[in-house]
mmCIF file of C-alpha atoms in Angstrom:
data_model
loop_
_atom_site.group_PDB
_atom_site.id
_atom_site.type_symbol
_atom_site.label_atom_id
_atom_site.label_comp_id
_atom_site.label_asym_id
_atom_site.label_seq_id
_atom_site.Cartn_x
_atom_site.Cartn_y
_atom_site.Cartn_z
ATOM 1 C CA MET A 1 35.865 -20.241 29.422
ATOM 2 C CA THR A 2 33.559 -18.192 26.578
ATOM 3 C CA ASP A 3 29.937 -19.845 25.404
ATOM 4 C CA GLY A 4 31.822 -19.095 21.521
ATOM 5 C CA GLU A 5 34.100 -21.410 23.255
ATOM 6 C CA THR A 6 32.415 -24.811 24.186
ATOM 7 C CA GLY A 7 33.301 -27.458 22.556
ATOM 8 C CA ARG A 8 36.233 -25.994 20.992
ATOM 9 C CA THR A 9 39.968 -28.192 21.191
ATOM 10 C CA PHE A 10 42.834 -26.837 21.975
ATOM 11 C CA ARG A 11 45.420 -27.489 18.837
ATOM 12 C CA LEU A 12 48.766 -27.673 20.648
ATOM 13 C CA ALA A 13 52.347 -28.118 17.596
ATOM 14 C CA TYR A 14 55.955 -29.053 18.962
ATOM 15 C CA VAL A 15 59.182 -29.302 17.436
ATOM 16 C CA PRO A 16 61.133 -32.671 17.557
ATOM 17 C CA GLY A 17 62.520 -32.339 21.065
ATOM 18 C CA VAL A 18 60.185 -30.522 22.702
ATOM 19 C CA THR A 19 58.389 -32.659 25.104
ATOM 20 C CA PRO A 20 54.716 -30.879 26.142
ATOM 21 C CA ALA A 21 53.569 -34.087 28.912
ATOM 22 C CA LYS A 22 53.820 -32.269 31.223
ATOM 23 C CA TRP A 23 51.927 -28.529 30.198
ATOM 24 C CA VAL A 24 49.092 -31.508 28.577
ATOM 25 C CA ASN A 25 48.442 -33.043 31.968
ATOM 26 C CA VAL A 26 48.094 -29.568 34.174
ATOM 27 C CA TRP A 27 45.393 -28.457 31.021
ATOM 28 C CA THR A 28 43.949 -32.260 31.538
ATOM 29 C CA GLU A 29 43.362 -31.433 35.031
ATOM 30 C CA ARG A 30 42.289 -28.069 34.851
ATOM 31 C CA MET A 31 40.392 -27.726 31.437
ATOM 32 C CA PRO A 32 38.690 -31.571 31.865
ATOM 33 C CA ASP A 33 36.392 -29.889 28.706
ATOM 34 C CA VAL A 34 38.459 -29.245 25.858
ATOM 35 C CA PRO A 35 40.383 -31.480 24.960
ATOM 36 C CA LEU A 36 43.753 -31.000 23.563
ATOM 37 C CA THR A 37 45.643 -32.266 20.548
ATOM 38 C CA LEU A 38 49.034 -32.620 20.026
ATOM 39 C CA ILE A 39 50.472 -32.008 16.417
ATOM 40 C CA ALA A 40 54.108 -33.082 15.346
ATOM 41 C CA VAL A 41 55.227 -30.686 12.832
ATOM 42 C CA PRO A 42 59.406 -30.607 12.079
ATOM 43 C CA ALA A 43 61.029 -27.054 12.913
ATOM 44 C CA ALA A 44 61.276 -25.242 9.502
ATOM 45 C CA GLU A 45 57.570 -25.364 9.317
ATOM 46 C CA ALA A 46 55.956 -24.722 12.938
ATOM 47 C CA VAL A 47 56.403 -20.753 11.588
ATOM 48 C CA ALA A 48 54.341 -21.334 8.871
ATOM 49 C CA LEU A 49 51.951 -23.912 10.648
ATOM 50 C CA LEU A 50 50.983 -20.907 13.308
ATOM 51 C CA ARG A 51 50.468 -17.582 10.394
ATOM 52 C CA ASP A 52 47.620 -20.363 8.916
ATOM 53 C CA GLY A 53 45.919 -21.170 11.693
ATOM 54 C CA GLY A 54 46.959 -24.568 11.786
ATOM 55 C CA ALA A 55 47.906 -24.589 15.484
ATOM 56 C CA ASP A 56 46.721 -22.015 19.096
ATOM 57 C CA ALA A 57 50.626 -22.012 20.011
ATOM 58 C CA ALA A 58 53.528 -24.441 19.265
ATOM 59 C CA PHE A 59 56.783 -24.850 21.483
ATOM 60 C CA VAL A 60 59.469 -23.689 18.515
ATOM 61 C CA ARG A 61 63.585 -23.547 18.205
ATOM 62 C CA LEU A 62 64.195 -20.326 18.883
ATOM 63 C CA PRO A 63 65.435 -18.245 16.178
ATOM 64 C CA VAL A 64 61.997 -17.494 14.072
ATOM 65 C CA ASP A 65 60.953 -14.991 12.465
ATOM 66 C CA ARG A 66 58.859 -13.397 14.783
ATOM 67 C CA ASP A 67 56.880 -11.232 12.344
ATOM 68 C CA GLY A 68 53.305 -11.515 13.982
ATOM 69 C CA LEU A 69 53.744 -13.625 16.404
ATOM 70 C CA SER A 70 54.127 -12.802 20.265
ATOM 71 C CA VAL A 71 57.553 -15.479 21.592
ATOM 72 C CA ILE A 72 58.015 -16.140 24.881
ATOM 73 C CA PRO A 73 61.525 -17.909 25.504
ATOM 74 C CA LEU A 74 61.369 -20.709 27.868
ATOM 75 C CA TYR A 75 64.270 -22.861 28.364
ATOM 76 C CA VAL A 76 67.954 -23.108 26.626
ATOM 77 C CA GLU A 77 69.347 -26.435 25.642
ATOM 78 C CA THR A 78 73.118 -28.455 26.140
ATOM 79 C CA THR A 79 74.737 -27.853 22.953
ATOM 80 C CA VAL A 80 76.047 -32.020 22.282
ATOM 81 C CA VAL A 81 77.724 -33.615 19.742
ATOM 82 C CA VAL A 82 76.931 -36.557 18.342
ATOM 83 C CA VAL A 83 79.980 -39.286 17.606
ATOM 84 C CA PRO A 84 80.109 -43.283 17.721
ATOM 85 C CA LYS A 85 81.367 -45.307 20.805
ATOM 86 C CA ASP A 86 84.374 -46.353 19.792
ATOM 87 C CA HIS A 87 84.882 -41.958 18.772
ATOM 88 C CA ALA A 88 88.093 -40.521 20.647
ATOM 89 C CA VAL A 89 85.423 -37.586 22.442
ATOM 90 C CA ALA A 90 83.450 -40.989 23.821
ATOM 91 C CA ALA A 91 86.011 -40.850 26.015
ATOM 92 C CA ALA A 92 86.079 -37.578 27.438
ATOM 93 C CA ASP A 93 83.106 -35.897 29.666
ATOM 94 C CA GLU A 94 82.831 -32.713 27.838
ATOM 95 C CA VAL A 95 84.559 -30.893 25.027
ATOM 96 C CA THR A 96 85.090 -28.379 23.367
ATOM 97 C CA ALA A 97 85.057 -26.155 19.866
ATOM 98 C CA GLY A 98 88.412 -26.781 19.670
ATOM 99 C CA ASP A 99 88.743 -31.073 20.399
ATOM 100 C CA LEU A 100 86.612 -31.439 17.235
ATOM 101 C CA ALA A 101 89.050 -29.376 14.738
ATOM 102 C CA ASP A 102 89.639 -32.443 12.096
ATOM 103 C CA ASP A 103 86.936 -34.294 12.766
ATOM 104 C CA GLU A 104 84.832 -33.725 9.381
ATOM 105 C CA VAL A 105 80.710 -32.198 11.066
ATOM 106 C CA PHE A 106 78.013 -32.361 8.878
ATOM 107 C CA HIS A 107 75.509 -29.309 8.520
ATOM 108 C CA PRO A 108 72.361 -31.002 8.426
ATOM 109 C CA LEU A 109 69.106 -28.495 6.164
ATOM 110 C CA ASP A 110 66.989 -28.888 9.371
ATOM 111 C CA ASP A 111 69.508 -27.014 12.382
ATOM 112 C CA THR A 112 68.296 -25.000 14.302
ATOM 113 C CA ILE A 113 71.534 -23.982 16.168
ATOM 114 C CA GLU A 114 73.026 -20.714 15.327
ATOM 115 C CA TRP A 115 75.864 -21.148 14.300
ATOM 116 C CA THR A 116 78.610 -17.982 13.595
ATOM 117 C CA GLU A 117 81.145 -20.607 13.190
ATOM 118 C CA ARG A 118 80.558 -23.995 12.883
ATOM 119 C CA PRO A 119 83.300 -25.749 15.051
ATOM 120 C CA GLY A 120 85.097 -28.945 12.733
ATOM 121 C CA LEU A 121 85.645 -29.492 9.252
ATOM 122 C CA PRO A 122 82.873 -29.389 6.253
ATOM 123 C CA ALA A 123 81.724 -32.555 5.687
ATOM 124 C CA PHE A 124 80.571 -34.281 2.027
ATOM 125 C CA THR A 125 77.312 -33.462 1.910
ATOM 126 C CA ARG A 126 74.708 -31.287 3.769
ATOM 127 C CA PRO A 127 71.772 -34.142 5.239
ATOM 128 C CA ALA A 128 68.198 -32.867 4.490
ATOM 129 C CA THR A 129 67.030 -33.817 8.056
ATOM 130 C CA THR A 130 69.409 -34.737 11.357
ATOM 131 C CA ALA A 131 67.597 -37.787 11.834
ATOM 132 C CA ASP A 132 69.825 -37.808 8.149
ATOM 133 C CA ALA A 133 72.476 -36.855 10.432
ATOM 134 C CA VAL A 134 72.568 -39.731 12.873
ATOM 135 C CA GLN A 135 72.187 -42.617 10.690
ATOM 136 C CA LEU A 136 75.736 -40.940 8.851
ATOM 137 C CA VAL A 137 77.610 -40.647 12.477
ATOM 138 C CA ALA A 138 76.542 -44.049 12.631
ATOM 139 C CA SER A 139 78.168 -45.089 9.200
ATOM 140 C CA GLY A 140 81.601 -43.223 10.460
ATOM 141 C CA THR A 141 81.236 -40.534 7.775
ATOM 142 C CA GLY A 142 81.290 -37.746 10.358
ATOM 143 C CA LEU A 143 79.601 -35.821 13.807
ATOM 144 C CA LEU A 144 76.922 -33.692 14.787
ATOM 145 C CA LEU A 145 76.033 -30.907 16.329
ATOM 146 C CA VAL A 146 72.830 -31.015 18.197
ATOM 147 C CA PRO A 147 71.206 -29.871 20.922
ATOM 148 C CA GLN A 148 70.407 -32.767 23.815
ATOM 149 C CA SER A 149 66.746 -33.584 23.310
ATOM 150 C CA LEU A 150 67.478 -34.384 19.918
ATOM 151 C CA ALA A 151 70.197 -36.621 20.820
ATOM 152 C CA ARG A 152 68.104 -38.275 23.429
ATOM 153 C CA LEU A 153 64.992 -38.413 20.421
ATOM 154 C CA HIS A 154 67.811 -40.444 18.020
ATOM 155 C CA HIS A 155 68.962 -42.404 20.427
ATOM 156 C CA ARG A 156 71.031 -45.675 18.883
ATOM 157 C CA LYS A 157 73.335 -48.106 20.367
ATOM 158 C CA ASP A 158 75.829 -47.491 18.884
ATOM 159 C CA LEU A 159 76.421 -43.915 19.724
ATOM 160 C CA THR A 160 76.250 -41.598 21.801
ATOM 161 C CA TYR A 161 77.047 -38.163 22.947
ATOM 162 C CA ARG A 162 79.217 -35.757 25.025
ATOM 163 C CA PRO A 163 78.391 -31.050 26.611
ATOM 164 C CA LEU A 164 80.468 -29.384 24.313
ATOM 165 C CA THR A 165 81.505 -26.024 26.565
ATOM 166 C CA ASP A 166 81.981 -23.067 24.218
ATOM 167 C CA VAL A 167 79.523 -23.021 21.447
ATOM 168 C CA PRO A 168 76.088 -21.349 20.184
ATOM 169 C CA GLN A 169 72.936 -23.169 22.408
ATOM 170 C CA SER A 170 68.968 -23.663 21.702
ATOM 171 C CA GLN A 171 66.734 -22.755 22.488
ATOM 172 C CA VAL A 172 63.017 -23.386 22.829
ATOM 173 C CA ALA A 173 59.994 -20.471 23.334
ATOM 174 C CA LEU A 174 56.217 -20.979 23.153
ATOM 175 C CA ALA A 175 55.052 -19.195 20.327
ATOM 176 C CA TRP A 176 51.329 -17.891 19.017
ATOM 177 C CA PRO A 177 50.116 -15.597 16.737
ATOM 178 C CA SER A 178 50.059 -12.189 17.847
ATOM 179 C CA ASP A 179 46.202 -11.317 16.426
ATOM 180 C CA ALA A 180 44.848 -15.012 17.642
ATOM 181 C CA THR A 181 45.923 -14.134 21.722
ATOM 182 C CA THR A 182 42.469 -16.320 22.695
ATOM 183 C CA ASP A 183 41.184 -17.684 26.184
ATOM 184 C CA LEU A 184 42.104 -19.985 25.473
ATOM 185 C CA VAL A 185 46.189 -19.692 24.331
ATOM 186 C CA GLU A 186 46.086 -17.013 27.919
ATOM 187 C CA ASP A 187 45.219 -20.466 29.656
ATOM 188 C CA PHE A 188 48.170 -22.122 28.095
ATOM 189 C CA ILE A 189 50.316 -19.498 28.979
ATOM 190 C CA GLY A 190 49.769 -19.579 32.467
ATOM 191 C CA ILE A 191 50.349 -22.860 32.344
ATOM 192 C CA VAL A 192 53.254 -22.847 30.983
ATOM 193 C CA ARG A 193 54.468 -19.679 33.260
ATOM 194 C CA GLY A 194 53.603 -22.267 36.274
ATOM 195 C CA ARG A 195 50.174 -19.925 37.139
ATOM 196 C CA THR A 196 48.687 -21.867 39.964
ATOM 197 C CA VAL A 197 44.737 -22.159 39.058
ATOM 198 C CA ASN A 198 43.859 -19.090 41.379
ATOM 199 C CA SER A 199 46.081 -17.085 40.078
ATOM 200 C CA SER A 200 45.037 -13.560 40.140
ATOM 201 C CA ARG A 201 45.962 -13.604 36.220
ATOM 202 C CA GLY A 202 43.655 -15.932 35.632
ATOM 203 C CA ARG A 203 40.534 -15.757 33.723
ATOM 204 C CA ASN A 204 38.580 -17.268 36.336
ATOM 205 C CA PRO A 205 39.835 -16.375 40.116
ATOM 206 C CA ALA A 206 38.192 -17.754 43.144
ATOM 207 C CA PRO A 207 36.082 -15.796 45.013
ATOM 208 C CA ALA A 208 38.016 -14.075 48.374
ATOM 209 C CA VAL A 209 37.297 -15.374 51.041
ATOM 210 C CA GLU A 210 35.900 -13.114 53.527
ATOM 211 C CA LYS A 211 37.997 -13.708 56.668
ATOM 212 C CA PRO A 212 36.168 -13.002 60.477
ATOM 213 C CA ALA A 213 36.450 -9.692 62.370
ATOM 214 C CA GLN A 214 38.892 -10.138 64.359
ATOM 215 C CA ARG A 215 38.246 -10.131 68.390
ATOM 216 C CA LYS A 216 39.480 -7.474 70.623
ATOM 217 C CA ALA A 217 41.203 -9.166 74.072
ATOM 218 C CA PRO A 218 39.288 -7.292 76.115
ATOM 219 C CA LYS A 219 41.287 -5.303 78.867
ATOM 220 C CA PRO A 220 42.778 -6.817 82.486
ATOM 221 C CA ALA A 221 41.320 -6.149 85.069
ATOM 222 C CA GLN A 222 42.936 -3.987 87.921
ATOM 223 C CA SER A 223 43.264 -4.732 91.354
ATOM 224 C CA GLY A 224 42.520 -1.883 93.897
ATOM 225 C CA SER A 225 46.307 -1.353 94.332
ATOM 226 C CA GLY A 226 47.006 -0.059 91.114
ATOM 227 C CA ARG A 227 48.514 -3.508 89.640
ATOM 228 C CA ARG A 228 47.350 -5.226 86.598
ATOM 229 C CA ALA A 229 46.109 -8.362 86.244
ATOM 230 C CA ALA A 230 48.313 -11.418 84.456
ATOM 231 C CA PRO A 231 47.021 -11.457 81.227
ATOM 232 C CA SER A 232 44.656 -14.316 79.969
ATOM 233 C CA SER A 233 46.939 -15.794 77.641
ATOM 234 C CA ARG A 234 49.497 -16.965 79.826
ATOM 235 C CA SER A 235 49.896 -20.270 80.912
ATOM 236 C CA VAL A 236 50.500 -20.733 84.973
ATOM 237 C CA PRO A 237 52.290 -24.263 85.354
ATOM 238 C CA GLY A 238 49.531 -26.587 87.160
ATOM 239 C CA ASN A 239 52.455 -27.579 90.036
ATOM 240 C CA ARG A 240 52.346 -23.883 91.347
ATOM 241 C CA ARG A 241 50.186 -23.358 94.341
ATOM 242 C CA THR A 242 47.831 -20.358 93.438
ATOM 243 C CA LYS A 243 47.935 -16.319 96.359
ATOM 244 C CA GLY A 244 45.063 -16.726 98.624
ATOM 245 C CA ASN A 245 43.829 -17.095 102.925
ATOM 246 C CA ARG A 246 45.637 -20.259 104.514
ATOM 247 C CA PRO A 247 42.828 -22.303 105.680
ATOM 248 C CA ARG A 248 42.861 -22.397 109.077
#
């Protein structure tokens, strides 16, 4: 950490469904002098927060407007359909888009899945948020398609979900302003990418330990008859008698 960063706080934003705990724990271990502040932000507002300088980096859902941003895609989430527990879909282990052809499916305004064609029938309204859509599903007025982590986030006892096998999926990425790639951002990138603390790309790699020069083993002496003695590294079993003059 440079002198100018002493006392700084690293501000990390994250969208609903993303759980940054594992990366935060590594940061806390490696960077105990730099507190990390978590900022929960709606998916639609994450990019604006970065551009306004409200966060140093953010976990976002793709696609996003990448103008002025650096983006590292991280992982893809399974898309699931959220249904009441007594719905016919709940009896299956997984479903296809065709299985929803006769069902009304909500499309909330904060949906982050990039659809080319949405399964099912359009519902009677477009809820403002995924949370609002979940409430409507619980009332029995339609179904909802979301990344699996959002289905877990909005879990209700009267609802369940099943994976969809043939639809687009949501991808989570790390993003930050390209012109604000600070040392702290580089440190966090290293953590997310799984680099070790002594990685060569880190800012403070551990000094290399000089290996002691290996001592060459002396050449085995030759007997007068020209035969070489046995190598010194070879052990002789303790129950074998060595050759020599027998005592008389």
